[in-house]
CSV table of C-alpha atoms in Angstrom, one decimal:
chain,number,residue,atom,x,y,z
A,17,MET,CA,-11.4,2.1,-103.5
A,18,LYS,CA,-13.1,3.5,-101.0
A,19,ARG,CA,-15.0,0.9,-100.3
A,20,LYS,CA,-11.5,-0.8,-99.9
A,21,MET,CA,-10.7,2.0,-97.5
A,22,ARG,CA,-13.9,1.5,-95.6
A,23,LEU,CA,-13.0,-2.1,-95.1
A,24,ILE,CA,-9.8,-0.5,-94.4
A,25,THR,CA,-11.3,2.2,-91.7
A,26,SER,CA,-14.0,-0.3,-90.3
A,27,VAL,CA,-10.4,-2.8,-89.2
A,28,LEU,CA,-8.3,-0.4,-87.9
A,29,ALA,CA,-12.2,0.5,-86.2
A,30,LEU,CA,-12.3,-2.9,-85.0
A,31,THR,CA,-8.6,-3.2,-83.9
A,32,MET,CA,-8.0,-0.7,-81.7
A,33,ALA,CA,-12.1,-1.4,-80.2
A,34,THR,CA,-10.4,-4.8,-79.2
A,35,SER,CA,-7.0,-2.9,-78.0
A,36,ALA,CA,-9.4,-1.1,-75.6
A,37,LEU,CA,-11.6,-3.7,-74.1
A,38,THR,CA,-8.6,-5.5,-74.2
A,39,ALA,CA,-6.6,-2.5,-72.0
A,40,CYS,CA,-9.6,-1.9,-69.8
A,41,GLY,CA,-9.9,-5.8,-68.7
A,42,SER,CA,-6.3,-4.9,-67.5
A,43,ASP,CA,-6.4,-2.5,-65.6
A,44,THR,CA,-9.5,-3.8,-64.4
A,45,LYS,CA,-7.4,-6.6,-62.8
A,46,LYS,CA,-4.4,-4.7,-62.0
A,47,ASP,CA,-7.1,-2.6,-59.8
A,48,ALA,CA,-8.5,-5.7,-58.6
A,49,ALA,CA,-5.4,-6.2,-56.6
A,50,ASN,CA,-4.4,-3.3,-55.7
A,51,THR,CA,-7.7,-2.9,-54.0
A,52,PRO,CA,-9.2,-4.7,-51.3
A,53,ALA,CA,-12.0,-6.1,-54.0
A,54,PRO,CA,-12.3,-9.5,-54.6
A,55,GLY,CA,-12.6,-9.8,-58.1
A,56,LYS,CA,-15.1,-6.0,-58.5
A,57,THR,CA,-13.4,-2.8,-59.7
A,58,ALA,CA,-14.3,0.5,-57.0
A,59,ASP,CA,-16.8,1.1,-58.4
A,60,ALA,CA,-18.7,-1.4,-59.6
A,61,GLY,CA,-21.8,-3.3,-57.7
A,62,ALA,CA,-25.1,-1.8,-57.0
A,63,LYS,CA,-25.5,0.0,-53.4
A,64,ASP,CA,-25.0,-2.1,-50.7
A,65,THR,CA,-24.4,-1.2,-46.1
A,66,ILE,CA,-22.1,-2.6,-44.4
A,67,THR,CA,-22.3,-3.6,-41.3
A,68,ALA,CA,-19.7,-3.2,-37.5
A,69,LEU,CA,-19.5,-2.8,-34.4
A,70,LEU,CA,-16.6,-2.4,-33.2
A,71,PRO,CA,-15.0,-1.7,-29.4
A,72,PRO,CA,-13.1,1.5,-28.2
A,73,VAL,CA,-9.4,-1.8,-30.6
A,74,SER,CA,-6.5,1.9,-29.8
A,75,PRO,CA,-6.8,4.9,-27.7
A,76,ASN,CA,-7.7,6.5,-30.7
A,77,PHE,CA,-10.2,4.8,-32.6
A,78,GLN,CA,-13.6,5.2,-31.9
A,79,LYS,CA,-12.2,8.9,-32.7
A,80,THR,CA,-11.9,8.2,-37.1
A,81,PHE,CA,-14.6,6.4,-36.9
A,82,ASP,CA,-16.6,9.3,-39.0
A,83,GLN,CA,-13.0,8.8,-41.5
A,84,ILE,CA,-13.1,5.8,-41.4
A,85,SER,CA,-16.4,5.6,-43.0
A,86,LYS,CA,-15.8,8.7,-45.5
A,87,GLU,CA,-13.0,7.3,-46.8
A,88,PHE,CA,-14.3,4.0,-47.3
A,89,THR,CA,-17.4,5.5,-49.3
A,90,GLU,CA,-14.5,7.5,-51.2
A,91,LYS,CA,-12.7,4.2,-51.5
A,92,TYR,CA,-16.0,2.2,-52.6
A,93,PRO,CA,-19.0,4.9,-54.7
A,94,ASN,CA,-21.6,2.2,-53.6
A,95,LEU,CA,-21.0,1.4,-50.4
A,96,THR,CA,-21.5,2.2,-46.6
A,97,LEU,CA,-19.9,1.5,-43.9
A,98,LYS,CA,-21.9,2.0,-40.9
A,99,ILE,CA,-20.5,1.8,-37.3
A,100,GLU,CA,-21.3,1.4,-34.7
A,101,PRO,CA,-19.2,1.9,-31.4
A,102,ALA,CA,-19.5,-0.3,-28.3
A,103,SER,CA,-17.0,-0.3,-25.1
A,104,TRP,CA,-15.1,-3.4,-24.2
A,105,GLU,CA,-18.1,-4.1,-21.6
A,106,ASP,CA,-21.3,-3.7,-23.3
A,107,VAL,CA,-19.4,-4.8,-26.9
A,108,LYS,CA,-19.8,-9.2,-25.9
A,109,GLN,CA,-22.8,-8.3,-24.6
A,110,LYS,CA,-24.3,-6.6,-27.8
A,111,LEU,CA,-22.9,-8.7,-30.0
A,112,ASP,CA,-24.2,-12.3,-28.2
A,113,THR,CA,-27.3,-10.6,-28.1
A,114,GLN,CA,-27.8,-9.5,-32.0
A,115,VAL,CA,-25.5,-13.3,-32.4
A,116,ASN,CA,-28.7,-15.0,-30.5
A,117,ALA,CA,-32.0,-13.0,-32.4
A,118,GLY,CA,-30.1,-13.7,-35.2
A,119,SER,CA,-29.4,-10.7,-36.8
A,120,PRO,CA,-25.7,-10.0,-36.3
A,121,PRO,CA,-23.8,-6.7,-38.4
A,122,ASP,CA,-21.9,-7.6,-41.4
A,123,ILE,CA,-18.3,-7.3,-38.8
A,124,ALA,CA,-17.2,-7.4,-35.1
A,125,PHE,CA,-14.5,-7.6,-33.0
A,126,GLY,CA,-13.4,-9.7,-30.9
A,127,GLY,CA,-10.4,-12.4,-30.9
A,128,SER,CA,-10.1,-14.5,-32.8
A,129,GLU,CA,-10.3,-17.5,-28.9
A,130,THR,CA,-13.9,-16.8,-30.4
A,131,ILE,CA,-14.8,-18.3,-33.6
A,132,PRO,CA,-15.7,-21.3,-32.0
A,133,LYS,CA,-18.2,-19.8,-30.0
A,134,TYR,CA,-20.1,-17.8,-32.8
A,135,LEU,CA,-19.2,-20.8,-35.7
A,136,GLN,CA,-21.2,-23.3,-33.2
A,137,GLN,CA,-24.2,-20.9,-33.4
A,138,GLY,CA,-23.9,-21.4,-37.1
A,139,LEU,CA,-24.0,-17.2,-38.2
A,140,LEU,CA,-20.1,-17.4,-38.4
A,141,MET,CA,-19.1,-16.6,-42.1
A,142,ASP,CA,-17.0,-17.8,-44.1
A,143,ILE,CA,-14.6,-15.6,-46.5
A,144,SER,CA,-12.1,-18.0,-47.8
A,145,ASP,CA,-13.8,-18.3,-51.1
A,146,VAL,CA,-14.0,-14.6,-51.7
A,147,ILE,CA,-10.7,-13.3,-50.0
A,148,THR,CA,-8.4,-13.0,-53.2
A,149,PRO,CA,-4.7,-14.1,-53.8
A,150,GLU,CA,-3.4,-10.0,-53.1
A,151,MET,CA,-5.2,-10.1,-50.7
A,152,SER,CA,-4.5,-12.5,-48.1
A,153,GLY,CA,-0.6,-11.7,-49.0
A,154,ASP,CA,0.0,-8.9,-47.3
A,155,TYR,CA,-0.6,-10.6,-43.9
A,156,ASP,CA,1.7,-11.7,-42.4
A,157,LYS,CA,1.1,-15.6,-41.6
A,158,THR,CA,0.6,-17.0,-38.1
A,159,PRO,CA,-2.1,-13.8,-38.0
A,160,LEU,CA,-3.6,-14.6,-40.3
A,161,GLU,CA,-4.0,-18.5,-39.0
A,162,TYR,CA,-5.6,-17.7,-36.1
A,163,MET,CA,-8.2,-16.6,-37.5
A,164,LYS,CA,-8.5,-20.2,-39.3
A,165,LYS,CA,-11.0,-23.2,-37.9
A,166,GLY,CA,-9.5,-26.1,-40.8
A,167,ASN,CA,-10.0,-24.4,-44.4
A,168,ALA,CA,-12.1,-21.8,-43.6
A,169,LEU,CA,-11.3,-17.8,-42.4
A,170,TYR,CA,-14.1,-16.1,-40.1
A,171,GLY,CA,-12.6,-12.9,-40.4
A,172,LEU,CA,-9.2,-11.2,-40.7
A,173,PRO,CA,-6.8,-10.0,-37.6
A,174,ALA,CA,-5.9,-7.3,-37.1
A,175,TYR,CA,-3.0,-6.9,-35.0
A,176,MET,CA,-0.6,-10.1,-33.2
A,177,GLU,CA,0.0,-9.5,-29.5
A,178,VAL,CA,2.2,-11.1,-26.3
A,179,HIS,CA,-0.7,-11.0,-22.6
A,180,ALA,CA,2.3,-9.4,-20.8
A,181,LEU,CA,2.5,-8.1,-17.0
A,182,GLY,CA,3.3,-4.5,-16.6
A,183,GLY,CA,5.0,-2.9,-14.0
A,184,ASN,CA,6.9,0.4,-12.6
A,185,LYS,CA,10.2,1.5,-13.4
A,186,GLU,CA,11.0,3.2,-10.5
A,187,PHE,CA,8.4,1.1,-7.8
A,188,LEU,CA,11.1,-1.9,-9.4
A,189,GLU,CA,13.9,-0.5,-9.3
A,190,LYS,CA,13.2,0.5,-4.9
A,191,ALA,CA,12.9,-3.0,-4.7
A,192,GLY,CA,15.5,-4.7,-6.3
A,193,ILE,CA,14.3,-6.4,-8.9
A,194,ASP,CA,16.7,-6.5,-11.7
A,195,TRP,CA,13.6,-5.8,-14.6
A,196,LYS,CA,16.4,-5.8,-17.3
A,197,LYS,CA,17.2,-9.4,-17.0
A,198,ILE,CA,13.3,-10.5,-16.0
A,199,GLN,CA,12.9,-9.0,-19.3
A,200,GLN,CA,15.2,-11.4,-21.9
A,201,ASN,CA,15.4,-14.3,-19.0
A,202,GLY,CA,11.5,-14.9,-17.6
A,203,TRP,CA,11.5,-15.5,-14.3
A,204,THR,CA,9.5,-19.0,-12.6
A,205,TYR,CA,6.9,-18.7,-10.4
A,206,ASP,CA,9.2,-18.1,-6.9
A,207,GLU,CA,10.9,-16.1,-7.8
A,208,PHE,CA,8.3,-13.7,-8.7
A,209,ARG,CA,6.3,-14.5,-5.6
A,210,GLU,CA,9.2,-13.0,-3.5
A,211,ALA,CA,9.9,-10.1,-6.6
A,212,ILE,CA,6.1,-9.1,-5.8
A,213,LYS,CA,6.4,-9.7,-2.4
A,214,LYS,CA,9.1,-6.5,-2.1
A,215,GLY,CA,6.7,-4.2,-3.9
A,216,VAL,CA,4.9,-4.7,-0.2
A,217,VAL,CA,4.6,-0.8,1.0
A,218,LYS,CA,2.6,0.7,3.6
A,219,GLU,CA,1.9,4.0,4.7
A,220,GLY,CA,-0.2,4.0,7.0
A,221,ASP,CA,-3.8,3.6,6.8
A,222,LYS,CA,-2.8,2.4,2.7
A,223,THR,CA,-1.3,-0.5,0.7
A,224,ARG,CA,1.0,-0.4,-2.7
A,225,TYR,CA,1.2,-3.8,-3.4
A,226,GLY,CA,3.3,-5.7,-5.6
A,227,PHE,CA,1.2,-7.2,-7.7
A,228,VAL,CA,-2.6,-6.5,-9.7
A,229,PHE,CA,-4.7,-8.1,-11.3
A,230,ALA,CA,-8.5,-7.9,-13.5
A,231,THR,CA,-10.7,-11.0,-12.4
A,232,LYS,CA,-13.9,-9.4,-13.4
A,233,GLY,CA,-16.0,-8.3,-15.6
A,234,VAL,CA,-14.5,-9.6,-19.6
A,235,ALA,CA,-11.5,-9.5,-17.4
A,236,ALA,CA,-12.8,-12.0,-15.9
A,237,ILE,CA,-10.9,-15.7,-17.5
A,238,ASP,CA,-8.0,-13.7,-18.3
A,239,TYR,CA,-6.1,-14.3,-14.8
A,240,LEU,CA,-6.4,-18.0,-15.0
A,241,ALA,CA,-5.8,-18.3,-19.0
A,242,ILE,CA,-3.0,-16.3,-18.9
A,243,MET,CA,-0.5,-18.4,-16.5
A,244,ALA,CA,-2.1,-21.4,-17.4
A,245,LYS,CA,0.0,-21.3,-20.6
A,246,ASN,CA,3.0,-21.2,-18.6
A,247,ALA,CA,2.7,-23.9,-16.6
A,248,GLY,CA,2.8,-26.4,-19.4
A,249,MET,CA,-0.7,-26.2,-20.5
A,250,PRO,CA,-0.2,-24.3,-23.6
A,251,HIS,CA,-4.3,-25.0,-24.8
A,252,LYS,CA,-7.4,-26.3,-23.9
A,253,PHE,CA,-6.3,-30.0,-25.4
A,254,THR,CA,-3.1,-31.3,-25.5
A,255,LYS,CA,-2.9,-32.9,-29.0
A,256,ASP,CA,-4.3,-36.0,-29.0
A,257,MET,CA,-8.0,-34.5,-28.1
A,258,LYS,CA,-7.5,-34.6,-23.8
A,259,TYR,CA,-9.1,-32.2,-22.4
A,260,ALA,CA,-5.9,-30.4,-20.2
A,261,TYR,CA,-7.4,-28.9,-17.1
A,262,THR,CA,-8.1,-32.3,-15.1
A,263,SER,CA,-4.3,-31.8,-15.5
A,264,LYS,CA,-2.3,-32.4,-11.7
A,265,ASN,CA,-1.0,-28.8,-12.4
A,266,TYR,CA,-3.8,-26.8,-12.9
A,267,LEU,CA,-4.0,-27.7,-9.7
A,268,GLY,CA,-1.0,-26.3,-8.6
A,269,LEU,CA,-1.9,-23.6,-10.7
A,270,LEU,CA,-5.0,-22.6,-8.7
A,271,LYS,CA,-2.7,-22.6,-5.3
A,272,ASP,CA,-0.1,-20.7,-7.2
A,273,LEU,CA,-3.0,-18.0,-7.2
A,274,ARG,CA,-3.4,-18.0,-4.0
A,275,GLN,CA,-1.2,-18.3,-2.2
A,276,LEU,CA,-0.3,-14.0,-3.9
A,277,ILE,CA,-3.5,-13.1,-2.2
A,278,ASP,CA,-2.8,-15.4,1.4
A,279,ASP,CA,0.9,-13.2,0.5
A,280,GLY,CA,-0.4,-9.9,1.7
A,281,SER,CA,0.8,-9.5,-2.4
A,282,MET,CA,-2.0,-8.8,-3.8
A,283,PRO,CA,-5.4,-7.8,-2.5
A,284,LYS,CA,-7.9,-9.2,-0.6
A,285,GLU,CA,-10.7,-8.2,-3.2
A,286,LEU,CA,-9.1,-9.3,-6.6
A,287,SER,CA,-11.8,-10.8,-7.6
A,288,SER,CA,-13.5,-6.9,-7.4
A,289,VAL,CA,-10.8,-5.5,-9.7
A,290,ASP,CA,-12.1,-5.6,-13.7
A,291,ALA,CA,-9.4,-3.5,-16.5
A,292,GLY,CA,-10.5,-0.1,-15.6
A,293,LYS,CA,-9.2,-0.6,-12.2
A,294,ARG,CA,-6.7,-2.3,-12.0
A,295,TRP,CA,-5.0,0.0,-15.1
A,296,ASN,CA,-6.2,2.4,-12.2
A,297,MET,CA,-3.7,1.2,-9.8
A,298,LEU,CA,-0.9,1.2,-11.6
A,299,LEU,CA,-1.3,5.0,-13.1
A,300,THR,CA,-2.4,5.9,-8.5
A,301,GLY,CA,0.6,3.9,-7.4
A,302,GLN,CA,-0.9,1.7,-5.8
A,303,THR,CA,0.7,-1.4,-7.3
A,304,MET,CA,4.3,-2.5,-8.5
A,305,VAL,CA,3.5,-4.4,-11.1
A,306,THR,CA,0.3,-5.4,-13.3
A,307,GLY,CA,-1.6,-7.6,-15.9
A,308,LYS,CA,-2.3,-8.8,-18.5
A,309,GLY,CA,-0.1,-5.7,-20.1
A,310,LEU,CA,-0.8,-4.8,-23.3
A,311,ALA,CA,2.7,-2.9,-25.5
A,312,VAL,CA,-0.3,-0.4,-25.6
A,313,PHE,CA,-0.3,0.7,-21.7
A,314,GLU,CA,2.9,2.0,-22.2
A,315,ASN,CA,0.9,4.5,-24.8
A,316,SER,CA,-1.1,4.9,-22.1
A,317,ALA,CA,1.2,6.2,-19.1
A,318,LYS,CA,3.1,8.6,-22.4
A,319,THR,CA,-0.2,10.5,-22.9
A,320,ASN,CA,-1.5,10.8,-18.7
A,321,ASN,CA,2.8,11.5,-18.2
A,322,ALA,CA,1.9,14.8,-20.1
A,323,LYS,CA,-1.4,15.2,-19.5
A,324,ILE,CA,-0.4,15.3,-15.7
A,325,LYS,CA,3.2,17.4,-16.2
A,326,ALA,CA,0.1,20.6,-18.4
A,327,ASN,CA,-1.2,20.7,-14.7
A,328,ASP,CA,-4.2,20.5,-16.7
A,329,GLY,CA,-6.8,18.1,-14.8
A,330,SER,CA,-7.0,16.0,-17.2
A,331,ALA,CA,-4.7,13.2,-16.1
A,332,VAL,CA,-6.4,9.7,-14.0
A,333,LYS,CA,-6.8,11.4,-10.5
A,334,ASP,CA,-4.7,11.3,-8.3
A,335,SER,CA,-1.7,10.0,-10.5
A,336,ILE,CA,1.6,10.3,-10.2
A,337,PRO,CA,4.5,9.6,-13.5
A,338,LEU,CA,4.8,6.4,-14.5
A,339,ASP,CA,8.0,4.6,-16.3
A,340,TYR,CA,5.5,1.3,-18.0
A,341,ILE,CA,7.9,-1.1,-18.1
A,342,VAL,CA,7.2,-4.5,-19.6
A,343,LEU,CA,7.2,-7.8,-17.7
A,344,PRO,CA,6.9,-11.4,-18.8
A,345,ALA,CA,4.2,-13.7,-17.4
A,346,PRO,CA,5.7,-15.8,-15.2
A,347,THR,CA,6.3,-20.3,-15.4
A,348,PHE,CA,5.2,-22.8,-12.7
A,349,GLN,CA,5.3,-25.8,-11.7
A,350,GLY,CA,9.3,-26.0,-13.8
A,351,ALA,CA,7.1,-25.7,-17.1
A,352,LYS,CA,8.2,-24.1,-20.9
A,353,ALA,CA,7.4,-20.3,-20.6
A,354,SER,CA,4.3,-20.8,-23.5
A,355,SER,CA,3.2,-16.8,-23.4
A,356,SER,CA,0.0,-16.3,-24.5
A,357,THR,CA,-0.6,-14.3,-27.8
A,358,VAL,CA,-4.1,-12.8,-28.7
A,359,VAL,CA,-5.3,-12.0,-32.2
A,360,ASP,CA,-7.2,-10.2,-32.7
A,361,GLY,CA,-9.1,-9.1,-35.7
A,362,TYR,CA,-12.5,-8.0,-37.3
A,363,LEU,CA,-14.9,-11.2,-37.7
A,364,THR,CA,-17.3,-11.3,-40.4
A,365,PHE,CA,-20.6,-12.9,-39.5
A,366,ARG,CA,-24.2,-13.7,-41.9
A,367,GLY,CA,-27.4,-13.7,-41.2
A,368,LYS,CA,-29.7,-16.7,-40.9
A,369,LYS,CA,-29.9,-16.3,-44.7
A,370,ASP,CA,-26.8,-16.5,-46.9
A,371,PRO,CA,-26.3,-13.3,-48.2
A,372,THR,CA,-25.5,-12.8,-51.7
A,373,ALA,CA,-22.5,-13.0,-53.3
A,374,GLU,CA,-22.2,-9.1,-54.0
A,375,HIS,CA,-23.1,-8.8,-50.4
A,376,LYS,CA,-20.1,-11.0,-49.7
A,377,ALA,CA,-17.8,-10.1,-51.1
A,378,ASN,CA,-17.9,-6.8,-50.0
A,379,VAL,CA,-18.3,-7.3,-46.7
A,380,MET,CA,-14.8,-8.2,-47.3
A,381,LYS,CA,-13.5,-5.3,-48.6
A,382,ALA,CA,-15.1,-3.9,-45.3
A,383,ALA,CA,-12.8,-6.3,-43.3
A,384,TYR,CA,-9.7,-5.5,-45.1
A,385,PHE,CA,-10.2,-2.3,-45.7
A,386,LEU,CA,-10.1,-2.6,-41.5
A,387,SER,CA,-7.6,-4.2,-40.7
A,388,SER,CA,-4.7,-2.8,-43.7
A,389,GLY,CA,-3.9,0.0,-44.6
A,390,LYS,CA,-3.6,3.1,-43.6
A,391,VAL,CA,-6.3,2.3,-41.2
A,392,ALA,CA,-4.2,-0.9,-39.8
A,393,ALA,CA,-1.2,1.5,-38.8
A,394,THR,CA,-2.8,4.5,-37.1
A,395,THR,CA,-4.7,1.7,-35.1
A,396,ASN,CA,-1.3,-0.6,-34.9
A,397,ASN,CA,0.7,3.1,-33.6
A,398,ASP,CA,-1.9,4.2,-31.7
A,399,LEU,CA,-2.1,0.2,-29.9
A,400,PHE,CA,2.1,0.2,-29.9
A,401,ALA,CA,1.8,-3.2,-31.9
A,402,ALA,CA,3.7,-3.9,-35.0
A,403,GLN,CA,2.4,-4.4,-38.3
A,404,ILE,CA,0.8,-7.1,-39.3
A,405,THR,CA,0.8,-6.3,-42.8
A,406,GLN,CA,2.1,-5.5,-45.9
A,407,SER,CA,-0.2,-2.0,-46.6
A,408,GLY,CA,0.3,-1.4,-42.8
A,409,LYS,CA,4.3,-1.5,-42.6
A,410,LYS,CA,4.4,0.8,-45.5
A,411,GLU,CA,2.3,3.1,-43.9
A,412,ALA,CA,3.6,3.5,-40.7
A,413,ALA,CA,7.5,3.7,-42.2
A,414,ASN,CA,6.6,7.5,-42.0
A,415,MET,CA,4.7,7.5,-38.8
A,416,LYS,CA,6.4,8.0,-35.3
A,417,VAL,CA,6.7,6.2,-32.8
A,418,ASP,CA,7.6,7.2,-28.6
A,419,ARG,CA,8.0,3.2,-27.6
A,420,ASN,CA,11.2,2.1,-24.9
A,421,PRO,CA,13.7,-0.1,-26.6
A,422,ASP,CA,13.6,-2.1,-23.6
A,423,ASN,CA,9.8,-3.0,-23.9
A,424,ILE,CA,10.6,-3.9,-27.8
A,425,ALA,CA,12.8,-5.9,-27.1
A,426,ALA,CA,10.3,-7.4,-24.5
A,427,VAL,CA,8.0,-8.0,-26.3
A,428,GLU,CA,10.2,-9.9,-28.9
A,429,ASN,CA,11.7,-12.3,-26.4
A,430,MET,CA,8.2,-12.8,-25.2
A,431,LEU,CA,7.3,-13.2,-29.5
A,432,LYS,CA,9.9,-16.0,-29.9
A,433,ASN,CA,8.3,-18.5,-27.4
A,434,ALA,CA,5.0,-17.5,-28.1
A,435,THR,CA,1.7,-20.3,-27.7
A,436,PRO,CA,0.9,-21.8,-31.6
A,437,ALA,CA,-2.6,-21.4,-33.0
A,438,ARG,CA,-4.6,-24.5,-33.5
A,439,SER,CA,-7.0,-24.7,-36.4
A,440,ASP,CA,-7.2,-28.1,-35.4
A,441,ILE,CA,-9.3,-29.1,-32.3
A,442,PRO,CA,-12.7,-29.6,-33.5
A,443,THR,CA,-15.3,-26.8,-33.3
A,444,GLU,CA,-18.0,-28.9,-31.2
A,445,LEU,CA,-14.4,-29.5,-28.8
A,446,GLU,CA,-13.9,-25.5,-28.2
A,447,ALA,CA,-17.2,-24.7,-27.7
A,448,LYS,CA,-18.5,-27.5,-25.1
A,449,ALA,CA,-14.5,-25.9,-23.6
A,450,ILE,CA,-16.3,-22.4,-23.2
A,451,LYS,CA,-19.6,-23.8,-22.2
A,452,LEU,CA,-17.7,-25.0,-19.0
A,453,GLU,CA,-15.3,-21.9,-18.7
A,454,THR,CA,-18.0,-19.7,-18.7
A,455,GLU,CA,-20.8,-22.3,-15.8
A,456,VAL,CA,-17.8,-23.6,-13.9
A,457,ILE,CA,-14.7,-22.1,-14.6
A,458,ILE,CA,-15.2,-18.4,-13.8
A,459,PRO,CA,-17.1,-18.7,-10.9
A,460,LYS,CA,-15.7,-20.6,-9.6
A,461,LEU,CA,-12.2,-19.1,-9.5
A,462,GLN,CA,-14.5,-15.9,-8.3
A,463,ALA,CA,-15.1,-17.7,-5.6
A,464,VAL,CA,-11.2,-19.0,-5.5
A,465,LEU,CA,-9.9,-15.4,-5.2
A,466,ALA,CA,-12.5,-14.3,-2.8
A,467,GLY,CA,-11.4,-16.9,0.0
A,468,GLU,CA,-15.2,-18.6,-0.2
A,469,LEU,CA,-13.6,-21.6,-2.1
A,470,LYS,CA,-10.4,-23.6,-1.6
A,471,PRO,CA,-8.4,-24.2,-4.4
A,472,GLU,CA,-9.1,-28.1,-4.6
A,473,ALA,CA,-11.9,-27.6,-4.7
A,474,MET,CA,-12.3,-25.8,-7.6
A,475,TYR,CA,-10.1,-28.6,-8.9
A,476,GLU,CA,-12.3,-31.2,-8.3
A,477,ALA,CA,-15.5,-28.8,-9.5
A,478,VAL,CA,-13.8,-28.1,-13.0
A,479,LYS,CA,-12.5,-32.1,-12.8
A,480,ALA,CA,-16.2,-33.4,-12.2
A,481,ALA,CA,-17.5,-31.0,-15.2
A,482,ALA,CA,-15.0,-32.0,-18.1
A,483,ILE,CA,-15.3,-35.6,-17.1
A,484,GLN,CA,-18.8,-35.1,-17.5
A,485,THR,CA,-18.7,-33.1,-20.6
A,486,PHE,CA,-16.0,-34.6,-22.9
A,487,GLY,CA,-16.0,-38.8,-21.1
A,488,ALA,CA,-13.2,-40.3,-18.8
A,489,ASP,CA,-11.3,-40.8,-21.3
A,490,GLY,CA,-11.4,-37.6,-22.3
A,491,VAL,CA,-10.0,-35.6,-19.7
A,492,VAL,CA,-5.5,-35.8,-18.8
A,493,LYS,CA,-5.6,-37.9,-16.3
A,494,ASP,CA,-1.8,-37.5,-14.6
């Protein structure tokens, strides 16, 4: 009888142990599904450090770095997130230097359009094999597609926004411009040209311009690239992989952009205007319309307005109250609107040697932590950008956002015409296009804007370089 009881007790103990193990296994799977750990629980694994190079994504983003690192380690006690801050002007140079040395950070914030460039250098890390369905399912489909090349995934998106223009409401209305109509229906180049002429005001030796766009430094290519999408060239390559910037539309666009300077609507010194100066000119009343403009500018304007009202000396010098209005870019030569959509995010890199499976999974955890949930919700609210993850939307539900409803509607309207992602363009073609852009297009555009080169001469130079790069049959001929 005693032997029988011992046998029953042993069976019961084994059954309970098996049940406990099964329960633990279920909890582990559940935890893995609800955390950014691909197949691992938050406290599993050896100690590891993930490095990240991050610019001021939003006005307050860099102020939260210590808190972000702390909360990441609280979630993953064995992991450390080491963040290196950089300015917008410096981040590209720092990243390029590190990539060229073969020792990039694990994560760097950058535009999805730079993926071909870094992919060509062989140091981007495909994370498609470590991202879980729960994680990938957290993102809106479209922005996630921007981070792909073929079936490979090279990072996670932080936001999807439209490169728009921005205007001073008071100046627009004084010039008799129906900005609400423009927000909903857009405007052609001819309509835009006449409108910004009305915004030019001369007072003594001072001039308020109708339009200013940053064309120096990190913004050197933005002006041309954004406008080209609205000029019948939504991508650098057509669907049959012909380089698009040899089109007659490209020459027409160059002429139009130069014409705005010749009209006096834009400053002759436009080629020296960087992103900071462009924004200061709008804040100080030196221009009616500016570009490129993101939704965050409305928030930045409100913040500066509060400083002006408080008279505490912290506002931008000589700035005036600004009611910021979102405006679409004009369309050129009868082309359909194709809004320049920006998807920036956390690109994932590897060094010269393949990372261990565990380190790769840890980089994935960090990228997901930065681009979802509380971090994403806080950053995107600060940017006035839409949340693109379900976890971010949930966290943002109770966060207040003081945003002009007309601007919200304008952005939503532009997103309807957003330029779609093109993951089908071969990496080698995109890399060659970026090289052509860097070596030919940017310096030639600077010369056109400075009045040192005719648009026709730039067009011929780009055309010749394109034929040399892609071959006579690899470019658009129209």
